Amino acid sequence: MTTIIRSLLFLLTVGLLAMSAAKPTRVVFFGDSITQAGVGPGGYIDRLKKMLPSDQFELIGAGIGGNKIYDLFLRMDDDVLAKQPDVVIVWVGVNDVWHKASFGTGTDPDKFVKFYEALVKKLKAANARVMLCTPAAIGEKTDFSNQQDGDLNQYSQLIRDLAKRQNIPLIDLRKAFLEYNMKNNPENKEKGILTTDRVHLNEAGNILVAEQMQKALTEAVK
Amino acid sequence: MTTIIRSLLFLLTVGLLAMSAAKPTRVVFFGDSITQAGVGPGGYIDRLKKMLPSDQFELIGAGIGGNKIYDLFLRMDDDVLAKQPDVVIVWVGVNDVWHKASFGTGTDPDKFVKFYEALVKKLKAANARVMLCTPAAIGEKTDFSNQQDGDLNQYSQLIRDLAKRQNIPLIDLRKAFLEYNMKNNPENKEKGILTTDRVHLNEAGNILVAEQMQKALTEAVK
Amino acid sequence: MTTIIRSLLFLLTVGLLAMSAAKPTRVVFFGDSITQAGVGPGGYIDRLKKMLPSDQFELIGAGIGGNKIYDLFLRMDDDVLAKQPDVVIVWVGVNDVWHKASFGTGTDPDKFVKFYEALVKKLKAANARVMLCTPAAIGEKTDFSNQQDGDLNQYSQLIRDLAKRQNIPLIDLRKAFLEYNMKNNPENKEKGILTTDRVHLNEAGNILVAEQMQKALTEAVK
Amino acid sequence: MTTIIRSLLFLLTVGLLAMSAAKPTRVVFFGDSITQAGVGPGGYIDRLKKMLPSDQFELIGAGIGGNKIYDLFLRMDDDVLAKQPDVVIVWVGVNDVWHKASFGTGTDPDKFVKFYEALVKKLKAANARVMLCTPAAIGEKTDFSNQQDGDLNQYSQLIRDLAKRQNIPLIDLRKAFLEYNMKNNPENKEKGILTTDRVHLNEAGNILVAEQMQKALTEAVK
């Protein structure tokens, strides 16, 4: 029910925006392979396009597989700022953690924060509103025994701290995923609840992310 | 209070054992650097020597720094079986997890179980009673954001499952450490509560481990 | 030409052996996925069967994918000693090095030597003649720029030193692969010369290994 | 003797420059802990200051411990461009390789090139002349059995290729170190020839690097 009211409010907000502004709000989704897949059919960006009025929102995917925070920083001029976005939703962190074990090329936590701060600074300087996401999952087991859980929790906290410190809206996907799994993953499965392969989103995952993003975008444009 | 009653029961048990058996129960503590330090002044084995009647228990340390499960397996003939122990308390796992990140030489979970099973099999064949411990901690933060928390939880669960499967007494130090930290580490510190350096025991840590071991030994010799 | 003479000598040796001994020499090939594939059609063990007289030699593959030195040690009773081999050719090391980068679960050099020594000791105690091989390749580039070249050279040297120290025949496959590549890989390709995928043998690789093994077996049974 | 002639030529060059230009050439040394130590007494930058006429050259150290290529990129505006350098000598790569094994946070080869290219592009855009160095050593053994030799050779080649592709002067320190060790390290020691600890420069190392830099600077300002 709250969802319905929220949706109505959202549409109202959007309607008011529509009257005052001719141009739709341009949102760039800036991230890794999860975001790259998000523009495909059924992906979370594809879903958001149907959930948000197209005359109010222009949604642009800017995800590239394997990207870590410093990859985003390196390509932000070309792939984000060149598009003159009104809003940039940054969702990164899985590879910064995961690549430690799989390639030996993850990102140190202090460097992660430094690059994230530099990224945010540059986005703000370009008058883009920034929204941050926490990395959702590498494994869905609910007993905190996924190999990267410790690191994912640490890096998520670093992002939460950064959002708080700079008063930036946060989409806490890690929290949302954990809560969803606590309810819907009684067998402590490592995948198949919100992901296909412990990391990338299945249908339920795309729906959950789209809902979280919709909610955040609604509050951001209020 | 239960502790007092338990201690009395323990002394009673020990007393009965004393009447029936002339020889003290020989216990070998088989592990890594934590156990190696355990025999030093104030170490958990040193403390246990004072907590248990010396005519009832003979305590022998067999810890070597950097050891993983397969190192224990390799040296068990010389360092454990040659001593003809009545009880062997195996405490290993921290390096199997930790060395993944620090040297690239940790232990795969399936290999961990295989070697642990082979170790237990050989100890049982030598008529030693076996007791298993879970790895206590690599970092004491209570929000599950220590880098190795995911893996430590997984390997601890593998040990719990093995103990259950083979009906072996378990000393769940990881559980004990987490509970202690939940109560005594409100500031989410990474060390200094039960460890000096996130891994090795400080005074409180040695006391906690000694208590857990005493309790388990009591129940084992009942 | 030398090859022809060597082959004749080999057949002569084998012939003399044939007269004196009714039972063929039982050779177990003990190793990882490369050896596991070696028994398949065109594999190096399959080729050796055709290159050696079947009444003189019985060749048995005992390779399991992903095995490191300590995995061999753990399963040697069941998979090797139970077969009462006359000769055991040990070929291991690639995963001990490779798994450092890909899983964080490689083998420390000092542990590698310790387990290898324990393995050899046990094989000798069972009256098996042992032959050691160096790990051939992880990448075939000839300018020493394959990521694991440094480690492979180190572990190969550890094996050479062990062979020398204990007077054990050595099949120096790493040396043979390097020499072959120096001649036949002018374009500094990373695969396709002796391997299909930088590690596992293609046809030329299987032929080269079979020849090296034949030569070594010939000298061993002289 | 060639060195004397070269030095005379160099002084001549510098003399001619002195007549035409009042301002000394400002050189920034941009790198990691090796460069950070280079400004200390006896360090290679300290030595260069004595080897080059101070009215002709102003030498500024900009090294920070633990830096990888992307750290240089992140801080180049503040630490290099703000100093309006005439020449920037970039010396990086050891941590990009080393941190794979020690922290799981090295740099992928393709990312290494991407960031290096972006760095060079920005330096050139600021009208700085750029000079590249190859990473000298992680271990001094001459039989290519230092653990990171394969990677160091690969990353050095990536730098050589970049220098060639963009027609940038190259100071091939890896080559110089290897050649020096081939002559002066007959016992295949892992440290103590040019380094104190396999990586950081001892006196001979600082002298060798200073000579290489002097030579390159001479040719650059010709």
PDB file of N, CA and C in Angstrom, chain A residues 134-136 160 171-184 194 208-209 211-212 215:
ATOM      1  N   THR A 134      25.469   0.695  -2.669  1.00  0.00           N
ATOM      2  CA  THR A 134      26.393  -0.290  -2.105  1.00  0.00           C
ATOM      3  C   THR A 134      26.391  -1.537  -2.989  1.00  0.00           C
ATOM      4  N   PRO A 135      27.533  -2.253  -3.060  1.00  0.00           N
ATOM      5  CA  PRO A 135      27.583  -3.486  -3.858  1.00  0.00           C
ATOM      6  C   PRO A 135      26.677  -4.540  -3.238  1.00  0.00           C
ATOM      7  N   ALA A 136      25.813  -5.138  -4.047  1.00  0.00           N
ATOM      8  CA  ALA A 136      24.739  -5.976  -3.502  1.00  0.00           C
ATOM      9  C   ALA A 136      25.228  -7.304  -2.935  1.00  0.00           C
ATOM     10  N   ARG A 160      28.705   3.976   2.558  1.00  0.00           N
ATOM     11  CA  ARG A 160      27.702   4.618   3.446  1.00  0.00           C
ATOM     12  C   ARG A 160      28.306   5.830   4.147  1.00  0.00           C
ATOM     13  N   ILE A 171      21.596   4.482  -2.074  1.00  0.00           N
ATOM     14  CA  ILE A 171      20.713   3.342  -2.361  1.00  0.00           C
ATOM     15  C   ILE A 171      21.418   2.118  -1.804  1.00  0.00           C
ATOM     16  N   ASP A 172      20.967   1.655  -0.655  1.00  0.00           N
ATOM     17  CA  ASP A 172      21.726   0.619   0.055  1.00  0.00           C
ATOM     18  C   ASP A 172      21.294  -0.765  -0.432  1.00  0.00           C
ATOM     19  N   LEU A 173      21.788  -1.116  -1.609  1.00  0.00           N
ATOM     20  CA  LEU A 173      21.393  -2.380  -2.223  1.00  0.00           C
ATOM     21  C   LEU A 173      21.877  -3.580  -1.416  1.00  0.00           C
ATOM     22  N   ARG A 174      23.037  -3.465  -0.793  1.00  0.00           N
ATOM     23  CA  ARG A 174      23.523  -4.604   0.013  1.00  0.00           C
ATOM     24  C   ARG A 174      22.542  -4.887   1.145  1.00  0.00           C
ATOM     25  N   LYS A 175      22.084  -3.839   1.793  1.00  0.00           N
ATOM     26  CA  LYS A 175      21.099  -3.992   2.863  1.00  0.00           C
ATOM     27  C   LYS A 175      19.803  -4.597   2.305  1.00  0.00           C
ATOM     28  N   ALA A 176      19.350  -4.074   1.180  1.00  0.00           N
ATOM     29  CA  ALA A 176      18.104  -4.567   0.578  1.00  0.00           C
ATOM     30  C   ALA A 176      18.217  -6.041   0.192  1.00  0.00           C
ATOM     31  N   PHE A 177      19.382  -6.417  -0.350  1.00  0.00           N
ATOM     32  CA  PHE A 177      19.585  -7.812  -0.755  1.00  0.00           C
ATOM     33  C   PHE A 177      19.623  -8.724   0.470  1.00  0.00           C
ATOM     34  N   LEU A 178      20.315  -8.294   1.509  1.00  0.00           N
ATOM     35  CA  LEU A 178      20.400  -9.115   2.723  1.00  0.00           C
ATOM     36  C   LEU A 178      19.012  -9.315   3.324  1.00  0.00           C
ATOM     37  N   GLU A 179      18.256  -8.240   3.410  1.00  0.00           N
ATOM     38  CA  GLU A 179      16.912  -8.340   3.988  1.00  0.00           C
ATOM     39  C   GLU A 179      16.020  -9.259   3.154  1.00  0.00           C
ATOM     40  N   TYR A 180      16.118  -9.111   1.838  1.00  0.00           N
ATOM     41  CA  TYR A 180      15.314  -9.962   0.957  1.00  0.00           C
ATOM     42  C   TYR A 180      15.706 -11.425   1.135  1.00  0.00           C
ATOM     43  N   ASN A 181      16.992 -11.683   1.202  1.00  0.00           N
ATOM     44  CA  ASN A 181      17.464 -13.063   1.355  1.00  0.00           C
ATOM     45  C   ASN A 181      17.108 -13.650   2.714  1.00  0.00           C
ATOM     46  N   MET A 182      17.174 -12.826   3.748  1.00  0.00           N
ATOM     47  CA  MET A 182      16.790 -13.310   5.079  1.00  0.00           C
ATOM     48  C   MET A 182      15.365 -13.869   5.039  1.00  0.00           C
ATOM     49  N   LYS A 183      14.507 -13.222   4.272  1.00  0.00           N
ATOM     50  CA  LYS A 183      13.111 -13.668   4.165  1.00  0.00           C
ATOM     51  C   LYS A 183      12.916 -14.801   3.162  1.00  0.00           C
ATOM     52  N   ASN A 184      13.661 -14.737   2.069  1.00  0.00           N
ATOM     53  CA  ASN A 184      13.335 -15.613   0.945  1.00  0.00           C
ATOM     54  C   ASN A 184      14.368 -16.692   0.641  1.00  0.00           C
ATOM     55  N   LEU A 194      18.225 -13.844  -5.869  1.00  0.00           N
ATOM     56  CA  LEU A 194      18.234 -12.546  -6.568  1.00  0.00           C
ATOM     57  C   LEU A 194      19.282 -12.519  -7.685  1.00  0.00           C
ATOM     58  N   LEU A 208      13.916  -6.019  -7.861  1.00  0.00           N
ATOM     59  CA  LEU A 208      14.263  -5.388  -6.583  1.00  0.00           C
ATOM     60  C   LEU A 208      15.113  -4.129  -6.800  1.00  0.00           C
ATOM     61  N   VAL A 209      16.113  -4.235  -7.655  1.00  0.00           N
ATOM     62  CA  VAL A 209      16.974  -3.076  -7.914  1.00  0.00           C
ATOM     63  C   VAL A 209      16.176  -1.941  -8.559  1.00  0.00           C
ATOM     64  N   GLU A 211      13.050  -1.293  -8.235  1.00  0.00           N
ATOM     65  CA  GLU A 211      12.196  -0.677  -7.203  1.00  0.00           C
ATOM     66  C   GLU A 211      13.002   0.267  -6.308  1.00  0.00           C
ATOM     67  N   GLN A 212      14.182  -0.209  -5.911  1.00  0.00           N
ATOM     68  CA  GLN A 212      15.039   0.613  -5.054  1.00  0.00           C
ATOM     69  C   GLN A 212      15.452   1.905  -5.768  1.00  0.00           C
ATOM     70  N   LYS A 215      12.459   4.323  -6.146  1.00  0.00           N
ATOM     71  CA  LYS A 215      12.222   4.991  -4.870  1.00  0.00           C
ATOM     72  C   LYS A 215      13.229   6.134  -4.669  1.00  0.00           C
TER      73      LYS A 215
END
